[in-house]
mmCIF file of C-alpha atoms and ligand atoms in Angstrom:
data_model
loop_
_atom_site.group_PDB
_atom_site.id
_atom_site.type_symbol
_atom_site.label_atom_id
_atom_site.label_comp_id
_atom_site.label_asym_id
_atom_site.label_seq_id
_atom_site.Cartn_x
_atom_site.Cartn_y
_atom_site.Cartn_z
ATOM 1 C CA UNK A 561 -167.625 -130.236 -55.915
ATOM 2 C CA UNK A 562 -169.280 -128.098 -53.672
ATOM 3 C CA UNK A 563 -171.342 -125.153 -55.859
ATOM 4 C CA UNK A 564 -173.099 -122.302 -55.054
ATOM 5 C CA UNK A 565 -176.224 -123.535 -53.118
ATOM 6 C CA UNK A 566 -179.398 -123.275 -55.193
ATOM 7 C CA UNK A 567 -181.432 -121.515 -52.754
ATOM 8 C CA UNK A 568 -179.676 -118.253 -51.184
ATOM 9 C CA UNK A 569 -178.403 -118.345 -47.679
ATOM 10 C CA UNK A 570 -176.539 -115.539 -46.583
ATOM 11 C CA UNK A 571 -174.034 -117.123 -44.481
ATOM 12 C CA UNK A 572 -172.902 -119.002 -48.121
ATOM 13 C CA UNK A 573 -173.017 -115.470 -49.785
ATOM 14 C CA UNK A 574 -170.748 -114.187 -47.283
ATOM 15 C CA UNK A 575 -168.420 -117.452 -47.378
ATOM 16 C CA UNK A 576 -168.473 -117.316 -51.188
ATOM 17 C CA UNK A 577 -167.159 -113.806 -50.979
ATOM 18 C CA UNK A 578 -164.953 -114.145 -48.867
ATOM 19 C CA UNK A 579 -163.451 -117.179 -50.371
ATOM 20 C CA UNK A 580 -163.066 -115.017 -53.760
ATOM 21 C CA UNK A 581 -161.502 -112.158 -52.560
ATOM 22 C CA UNK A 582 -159.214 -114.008 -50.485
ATOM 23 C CA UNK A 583 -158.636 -116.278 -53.424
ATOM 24 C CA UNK A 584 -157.264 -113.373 -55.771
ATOM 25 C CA UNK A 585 -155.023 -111.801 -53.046
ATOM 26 C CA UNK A 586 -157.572 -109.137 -52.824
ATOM 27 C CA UNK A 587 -157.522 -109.374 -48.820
ATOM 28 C CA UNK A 588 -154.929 -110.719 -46.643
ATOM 29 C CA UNK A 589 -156.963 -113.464 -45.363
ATOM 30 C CA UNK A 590 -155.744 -117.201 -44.914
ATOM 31 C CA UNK A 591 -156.252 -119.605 -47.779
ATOM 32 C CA UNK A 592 -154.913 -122.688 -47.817
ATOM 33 C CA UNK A 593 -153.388 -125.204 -50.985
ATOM 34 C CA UNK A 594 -155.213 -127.435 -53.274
ATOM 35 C CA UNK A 595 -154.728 -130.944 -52.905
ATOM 36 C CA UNK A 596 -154.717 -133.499 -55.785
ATOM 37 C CA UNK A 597 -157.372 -135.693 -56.224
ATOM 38 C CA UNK A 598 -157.603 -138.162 -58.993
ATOM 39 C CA UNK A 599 -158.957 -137.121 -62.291
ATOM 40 C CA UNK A 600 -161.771 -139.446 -62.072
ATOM 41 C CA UNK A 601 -163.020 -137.650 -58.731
ATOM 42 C CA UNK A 602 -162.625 -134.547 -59.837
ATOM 43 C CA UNK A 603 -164.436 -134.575 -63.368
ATOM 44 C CA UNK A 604 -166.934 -136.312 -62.189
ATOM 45 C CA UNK A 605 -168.004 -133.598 -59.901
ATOM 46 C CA UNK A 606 -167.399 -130.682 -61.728
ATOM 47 C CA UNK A 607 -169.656 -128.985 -63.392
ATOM 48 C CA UNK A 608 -172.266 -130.596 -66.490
ATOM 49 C CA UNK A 609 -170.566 -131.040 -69.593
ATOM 50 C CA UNK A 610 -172.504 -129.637 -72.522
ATOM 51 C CA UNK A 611 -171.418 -130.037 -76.386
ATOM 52 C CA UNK A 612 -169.813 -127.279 -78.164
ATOM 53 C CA UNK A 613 -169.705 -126.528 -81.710
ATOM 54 C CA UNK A 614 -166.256 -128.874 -82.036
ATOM 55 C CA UNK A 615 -166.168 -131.744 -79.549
ATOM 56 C CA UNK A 616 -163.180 -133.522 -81.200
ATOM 57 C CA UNK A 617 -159.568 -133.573 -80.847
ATOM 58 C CA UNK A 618 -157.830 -134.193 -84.328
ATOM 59 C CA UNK A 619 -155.170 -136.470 -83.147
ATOM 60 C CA UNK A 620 -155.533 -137.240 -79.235
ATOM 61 C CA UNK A 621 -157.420 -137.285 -76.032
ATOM 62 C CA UNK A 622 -157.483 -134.938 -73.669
ATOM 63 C CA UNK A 623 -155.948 -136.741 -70.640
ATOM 64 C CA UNK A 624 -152.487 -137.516 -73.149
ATOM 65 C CA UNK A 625 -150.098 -135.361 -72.190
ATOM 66 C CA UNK A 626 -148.518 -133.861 -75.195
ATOM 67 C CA UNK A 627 -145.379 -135.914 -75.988
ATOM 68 C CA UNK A 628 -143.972 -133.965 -79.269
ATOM 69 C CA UNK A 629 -140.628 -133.136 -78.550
ATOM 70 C CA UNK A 630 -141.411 -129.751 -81.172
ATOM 71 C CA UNK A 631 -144.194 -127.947 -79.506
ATOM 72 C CA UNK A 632 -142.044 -125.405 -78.121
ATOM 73 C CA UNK A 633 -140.098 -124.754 -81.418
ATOM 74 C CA UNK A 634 -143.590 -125.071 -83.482
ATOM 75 C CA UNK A 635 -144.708 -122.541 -80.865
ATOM 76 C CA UNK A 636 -142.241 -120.106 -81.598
ATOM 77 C CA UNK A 637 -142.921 -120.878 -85.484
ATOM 78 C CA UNK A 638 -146.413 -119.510 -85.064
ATOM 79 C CA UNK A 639 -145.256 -116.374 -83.192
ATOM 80 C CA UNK A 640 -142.960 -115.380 -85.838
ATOM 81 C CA UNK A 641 -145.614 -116.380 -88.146
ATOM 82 C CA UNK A 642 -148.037 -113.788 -86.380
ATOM 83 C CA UNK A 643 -145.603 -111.497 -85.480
ATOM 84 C CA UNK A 644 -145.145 -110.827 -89.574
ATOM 85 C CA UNK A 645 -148.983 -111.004 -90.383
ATOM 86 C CA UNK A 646 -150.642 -108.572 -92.358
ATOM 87 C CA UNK A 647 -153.964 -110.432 -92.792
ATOM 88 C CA UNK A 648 -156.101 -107.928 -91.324
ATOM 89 C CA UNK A 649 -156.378 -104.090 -90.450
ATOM 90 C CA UNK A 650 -155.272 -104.606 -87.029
ATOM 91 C CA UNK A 651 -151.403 -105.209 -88.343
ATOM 92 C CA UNK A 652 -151.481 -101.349 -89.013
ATOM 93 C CA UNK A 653 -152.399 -100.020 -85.794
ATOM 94 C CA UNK A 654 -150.644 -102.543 -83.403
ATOM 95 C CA UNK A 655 -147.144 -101.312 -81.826
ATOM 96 C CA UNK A 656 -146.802 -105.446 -81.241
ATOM 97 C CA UNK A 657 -148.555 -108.665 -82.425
ATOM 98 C CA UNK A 658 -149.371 -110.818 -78.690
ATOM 99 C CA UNK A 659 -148.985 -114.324 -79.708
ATOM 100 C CA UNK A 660 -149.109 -115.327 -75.877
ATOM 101 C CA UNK A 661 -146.785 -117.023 -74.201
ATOM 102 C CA UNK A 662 -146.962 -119.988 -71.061
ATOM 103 C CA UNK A 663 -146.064 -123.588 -70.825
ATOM 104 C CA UNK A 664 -145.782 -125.328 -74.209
ATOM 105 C CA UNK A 665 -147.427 -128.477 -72.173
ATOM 106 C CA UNK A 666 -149.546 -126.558 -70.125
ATOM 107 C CA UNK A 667 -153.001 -128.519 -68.937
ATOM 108 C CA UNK A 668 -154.811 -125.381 -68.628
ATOM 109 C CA UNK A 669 -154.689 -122.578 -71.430
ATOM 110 C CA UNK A 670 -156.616 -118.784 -70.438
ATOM 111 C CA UNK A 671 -158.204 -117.207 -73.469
ATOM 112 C CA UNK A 672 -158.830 -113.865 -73.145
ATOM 113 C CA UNK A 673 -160.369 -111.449 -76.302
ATOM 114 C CA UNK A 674 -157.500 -109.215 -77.569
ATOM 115 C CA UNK A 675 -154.593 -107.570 -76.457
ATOM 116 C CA UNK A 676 -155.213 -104.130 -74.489
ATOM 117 C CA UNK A 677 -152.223 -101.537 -74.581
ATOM 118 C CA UNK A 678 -150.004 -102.551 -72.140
ATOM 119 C CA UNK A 679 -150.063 -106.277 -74.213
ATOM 120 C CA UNK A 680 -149.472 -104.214 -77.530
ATOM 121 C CA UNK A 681 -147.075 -101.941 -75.783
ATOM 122 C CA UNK A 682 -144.797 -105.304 -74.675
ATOM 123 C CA UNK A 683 -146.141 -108.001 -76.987
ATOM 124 C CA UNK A 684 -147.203 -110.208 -74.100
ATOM 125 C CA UNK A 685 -150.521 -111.336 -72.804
ATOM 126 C CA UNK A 686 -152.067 -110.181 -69.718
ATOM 127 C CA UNK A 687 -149.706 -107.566 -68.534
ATOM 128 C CA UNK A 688 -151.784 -104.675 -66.943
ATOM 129 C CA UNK A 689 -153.907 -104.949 -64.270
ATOM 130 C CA UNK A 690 -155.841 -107.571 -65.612
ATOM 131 C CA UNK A 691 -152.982 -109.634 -66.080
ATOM 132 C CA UNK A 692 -152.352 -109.215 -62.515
ATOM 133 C CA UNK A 693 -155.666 -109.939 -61.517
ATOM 134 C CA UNK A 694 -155.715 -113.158 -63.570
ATOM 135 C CA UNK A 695 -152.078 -113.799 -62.467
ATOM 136 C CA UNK A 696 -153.667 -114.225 -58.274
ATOM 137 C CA UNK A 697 -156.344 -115.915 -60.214
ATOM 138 C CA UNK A 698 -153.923 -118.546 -61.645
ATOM 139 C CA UNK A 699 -152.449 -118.614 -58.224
ATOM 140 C CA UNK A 700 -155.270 -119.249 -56.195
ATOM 141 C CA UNK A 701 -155.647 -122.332 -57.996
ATOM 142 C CA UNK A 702 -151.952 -123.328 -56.525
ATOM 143 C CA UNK A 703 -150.700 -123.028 -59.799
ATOM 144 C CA UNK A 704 -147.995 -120.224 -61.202
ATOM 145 C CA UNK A 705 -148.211 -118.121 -64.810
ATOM 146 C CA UNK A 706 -145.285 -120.363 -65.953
ATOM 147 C CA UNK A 707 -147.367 -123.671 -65.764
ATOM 148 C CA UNK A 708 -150.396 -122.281 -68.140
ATOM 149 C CA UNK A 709 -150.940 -120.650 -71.392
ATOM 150 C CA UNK A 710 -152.244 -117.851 -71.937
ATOM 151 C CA UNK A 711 -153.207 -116.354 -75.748
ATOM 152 C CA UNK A 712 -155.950 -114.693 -76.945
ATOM 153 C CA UNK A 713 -158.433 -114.839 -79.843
ATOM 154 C CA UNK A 714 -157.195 -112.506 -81.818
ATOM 155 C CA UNK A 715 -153.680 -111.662 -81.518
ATOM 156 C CA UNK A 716 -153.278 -107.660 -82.589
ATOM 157 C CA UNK A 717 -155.045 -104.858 -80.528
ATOM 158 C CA UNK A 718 -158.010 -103.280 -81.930
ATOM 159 C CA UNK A 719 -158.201 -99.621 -81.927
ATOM 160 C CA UNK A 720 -159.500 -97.765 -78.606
ATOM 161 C CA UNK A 721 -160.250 -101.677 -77.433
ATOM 162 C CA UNK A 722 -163.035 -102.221 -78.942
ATOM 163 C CA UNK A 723 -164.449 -105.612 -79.949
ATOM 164 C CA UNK A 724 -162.626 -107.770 -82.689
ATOM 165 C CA UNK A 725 -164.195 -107.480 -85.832
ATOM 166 C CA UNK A 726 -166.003 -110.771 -87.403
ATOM 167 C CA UNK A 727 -163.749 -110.593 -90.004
ATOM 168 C CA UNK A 728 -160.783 -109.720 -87.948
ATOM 169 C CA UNK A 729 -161.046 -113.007 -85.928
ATOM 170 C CA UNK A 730 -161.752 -114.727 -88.999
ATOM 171 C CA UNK A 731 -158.770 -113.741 -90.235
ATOM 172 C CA UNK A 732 -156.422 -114.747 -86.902
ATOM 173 C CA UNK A 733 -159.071 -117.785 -85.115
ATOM 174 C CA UNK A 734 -156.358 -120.242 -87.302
ATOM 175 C CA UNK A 735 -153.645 -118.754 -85.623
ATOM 176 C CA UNK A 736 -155.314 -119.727 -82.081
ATOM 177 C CA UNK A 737 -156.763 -123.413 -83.121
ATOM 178 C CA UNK A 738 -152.588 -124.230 -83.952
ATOM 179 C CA UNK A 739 -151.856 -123.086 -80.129
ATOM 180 C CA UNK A 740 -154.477 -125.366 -78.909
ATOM 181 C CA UNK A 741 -153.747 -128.546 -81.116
ATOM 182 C CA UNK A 742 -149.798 -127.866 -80.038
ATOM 183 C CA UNK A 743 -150.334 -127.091 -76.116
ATOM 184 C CA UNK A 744 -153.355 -129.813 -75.855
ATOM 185 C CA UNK A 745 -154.354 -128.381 -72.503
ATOM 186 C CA UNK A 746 -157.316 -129.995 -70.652
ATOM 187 C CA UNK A 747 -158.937 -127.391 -69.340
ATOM 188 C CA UNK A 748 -159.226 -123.985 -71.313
ATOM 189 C CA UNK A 749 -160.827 -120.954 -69.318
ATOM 190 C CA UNK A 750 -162.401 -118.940 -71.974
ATOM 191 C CA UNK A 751 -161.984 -115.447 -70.472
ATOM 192 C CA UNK A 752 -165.757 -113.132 -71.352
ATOM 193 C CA UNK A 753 -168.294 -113.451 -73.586
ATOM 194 C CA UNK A 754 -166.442 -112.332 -76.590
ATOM 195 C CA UNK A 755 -163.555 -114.874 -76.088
ATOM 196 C CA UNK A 756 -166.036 -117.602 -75.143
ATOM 197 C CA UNK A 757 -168.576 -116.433 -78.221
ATOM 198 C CA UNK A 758 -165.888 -116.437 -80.775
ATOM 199 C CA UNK A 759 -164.150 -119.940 -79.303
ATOM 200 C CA UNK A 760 -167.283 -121.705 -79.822
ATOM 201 C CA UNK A 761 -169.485 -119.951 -81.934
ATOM 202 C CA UNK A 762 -171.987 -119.205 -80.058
ATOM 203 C CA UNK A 763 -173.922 -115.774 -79.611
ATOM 204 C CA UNK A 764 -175.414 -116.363 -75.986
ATOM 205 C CA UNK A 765 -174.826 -113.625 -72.568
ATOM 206 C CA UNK A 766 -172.032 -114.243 -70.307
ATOM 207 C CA UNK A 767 -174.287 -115.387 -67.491
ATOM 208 C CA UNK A 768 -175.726 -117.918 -69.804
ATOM 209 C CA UNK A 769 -172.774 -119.796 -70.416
ATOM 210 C CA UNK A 770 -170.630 -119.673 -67.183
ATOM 211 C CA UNK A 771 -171.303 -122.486 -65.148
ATOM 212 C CA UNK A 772 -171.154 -124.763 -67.809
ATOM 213 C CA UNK A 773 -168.496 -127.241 -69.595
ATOM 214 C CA UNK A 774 -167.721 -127.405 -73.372
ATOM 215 C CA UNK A 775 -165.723 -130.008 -75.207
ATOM 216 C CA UNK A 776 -163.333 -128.264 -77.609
ATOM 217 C CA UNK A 777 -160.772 -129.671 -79.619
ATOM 218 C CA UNK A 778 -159.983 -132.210 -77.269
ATOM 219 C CA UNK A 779 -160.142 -130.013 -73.972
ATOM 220 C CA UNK A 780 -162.882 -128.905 -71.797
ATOM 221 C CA UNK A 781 -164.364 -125.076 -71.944
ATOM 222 C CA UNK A 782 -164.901 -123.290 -68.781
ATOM 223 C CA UNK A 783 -166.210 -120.008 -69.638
ATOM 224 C CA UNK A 784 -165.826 -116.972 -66.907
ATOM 225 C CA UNK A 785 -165.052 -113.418 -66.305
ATOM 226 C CA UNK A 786 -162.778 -111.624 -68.187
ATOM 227 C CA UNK A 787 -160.328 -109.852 -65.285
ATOM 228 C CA UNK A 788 -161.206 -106.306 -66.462
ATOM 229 C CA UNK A 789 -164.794 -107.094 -66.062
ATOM 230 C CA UNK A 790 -163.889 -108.104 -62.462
ATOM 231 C CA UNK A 791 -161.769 -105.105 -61.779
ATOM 232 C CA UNK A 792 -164.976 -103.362 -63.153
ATOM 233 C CA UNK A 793 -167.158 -105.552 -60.853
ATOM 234 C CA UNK A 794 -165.577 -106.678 -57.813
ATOM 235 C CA UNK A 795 -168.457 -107.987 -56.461
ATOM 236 C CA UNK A 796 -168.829 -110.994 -59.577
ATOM 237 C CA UNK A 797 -165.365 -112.504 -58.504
ATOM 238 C CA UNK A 798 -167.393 -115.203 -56.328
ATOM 239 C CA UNK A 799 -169.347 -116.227 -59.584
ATOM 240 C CA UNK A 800 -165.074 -116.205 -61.108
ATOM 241 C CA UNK A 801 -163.988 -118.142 -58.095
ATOM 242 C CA UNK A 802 -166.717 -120.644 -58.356
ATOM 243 C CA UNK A 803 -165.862 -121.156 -62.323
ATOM 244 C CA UNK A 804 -162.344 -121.713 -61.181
ATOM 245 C CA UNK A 805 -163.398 -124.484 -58.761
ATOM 246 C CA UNK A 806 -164.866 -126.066 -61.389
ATOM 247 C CA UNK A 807 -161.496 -125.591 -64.093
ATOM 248 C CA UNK A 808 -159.441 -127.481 -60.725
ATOM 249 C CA UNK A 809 -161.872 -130.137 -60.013
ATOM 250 C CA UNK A 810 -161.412 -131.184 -64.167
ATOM 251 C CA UNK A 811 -157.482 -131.243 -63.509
ATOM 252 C CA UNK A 812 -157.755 -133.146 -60.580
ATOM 253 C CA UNK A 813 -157.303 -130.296 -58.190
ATOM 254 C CA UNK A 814 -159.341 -129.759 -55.089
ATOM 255 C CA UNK A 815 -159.813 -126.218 -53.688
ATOM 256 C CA UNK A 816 -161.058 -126.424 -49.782
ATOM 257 C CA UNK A 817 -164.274 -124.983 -48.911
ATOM 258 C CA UNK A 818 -162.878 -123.816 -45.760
ATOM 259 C CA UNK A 819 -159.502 -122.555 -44.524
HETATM 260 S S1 SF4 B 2331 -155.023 -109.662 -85.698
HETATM 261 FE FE1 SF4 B 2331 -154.327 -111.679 -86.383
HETATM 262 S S2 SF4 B 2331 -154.921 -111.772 -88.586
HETATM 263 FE FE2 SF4 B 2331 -154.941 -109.585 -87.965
HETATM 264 S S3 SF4 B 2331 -152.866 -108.852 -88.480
HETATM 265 FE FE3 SF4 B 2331 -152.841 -109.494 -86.307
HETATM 266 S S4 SF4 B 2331 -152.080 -111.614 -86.365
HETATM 267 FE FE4 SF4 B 2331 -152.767 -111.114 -88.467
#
């Protein structure tokens, strides 16, 4: 895979940006489709793999495709499961619980932090404008919101948005780790630092773990920008786009440099 260049060059800047913001739809510029490359090719040139506080899948590999005829029904268990939890504070604020909601066999899962208000207001994940930034994300990849998953950590929206509680996601992180083992997806993009922190307990800056690969459960973290952040920062969706690059190349996908 083709990365940013180590040492700056402006016409790279400029082709990075424009590559991102054409990527997410933001400008009606021409992008052309991925093509599929074999999984070998791709993983092998995507970004380092680094290990993650839980490297192992309990009961399969990640390039399996998930073959229990269940999932979806065991799926829906879980959401009624969450959608009558009381095990925190957040069950008496919330209008909704946001179990998410995608592809029972999708190979690549988003994780974002929490639901916002329009999630809590409709009891889906990623509905406001950050789910329609992350939906041309999902697209730029040549992929639609039907063939991922999307959940996040915790599944009830805290107060005013702020950040989940430790004991809050300690409370719902189970709820999450039975999505994962179900969907088995082989690429999850962790979605900001609080997503990525609490996924695999680490403590470390956004811009210190972007860029990098982490074995989870049997998949492979890429951590990047959480959609509001880019809404919030525009000019970041290059570092998003690159991260992205990186989630295709480990499914095989190949997004052209050039149009
Ligand atoms: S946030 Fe999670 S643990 Fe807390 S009430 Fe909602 S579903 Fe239950």
């Amino acid at each position: 895979m083709k990365d940013r260049p180590h040492r700056v060059d402006l016409a790279d800047v400029i082709r990075w940006h424009l590559e991102s913001e054409r990527a997410f739809g933001m400008h009606e510029l021409p992008l052309s489709g991925l093509r599929p490359v074999s999984h070998g090719e791709g993983a092998a040139a995507a970004a380092p793999t680094e290990v993650g506080r839980d490297g192992a899948h309990p009961s399969k590999t990640s390039s399996e495709p998930s073959s229990d005829p269940d999932v979806p029904a065991a799926l829906e268990a879980i959401a009624g499961r969450i959608a009558a939890c009381t095990a925190c504070r957040l069950s008496e604020s919330r209008t909704h619980a946001v179990p998410g909601q995608g592809n029972p066999r999708a190979r690549l899962m988003f994780v974002g932090e929490a639901p916002g208000r329009d999630e809590d207001l409709q009891g889906l994940a990623f509905v406001g404008r950050s789910g329609q930034l992350l939906t041309r994300m999902i697209e730029a990849l040549g992929l639609r919101r039907d063939d991922v998953f999307i959940a996040n950590v915790i599944k009830c929206r805290p107060p005013e948005n702020r950040d989940p509680a430790a004991d809050e996601v300690q409370a719902c992180f189970h709820f999450l780790m039975d999505q994962i083992d179900l969907v088995r997806p082989e690429v999850i993009c962790t979605l900001g630092g609080c997503a990525t922190n609490n996924l695999l307990g680490r403590s470390d800056p956004m811009h210190r773990m972007r860029g990098r690969v982490f074995p989870f459960r049997g998949a492979q973290v890429v951590p990047t920008y959480h959609p509001s952040y880019l809404l919030r920062r525009p000019e970041e969706k290059r570092k998003a786009w690159a991260d992205l690059q990186v989630a295709a190349r480990l499914l095989g996908l190949e997004v052209p440099r050039k149009s």
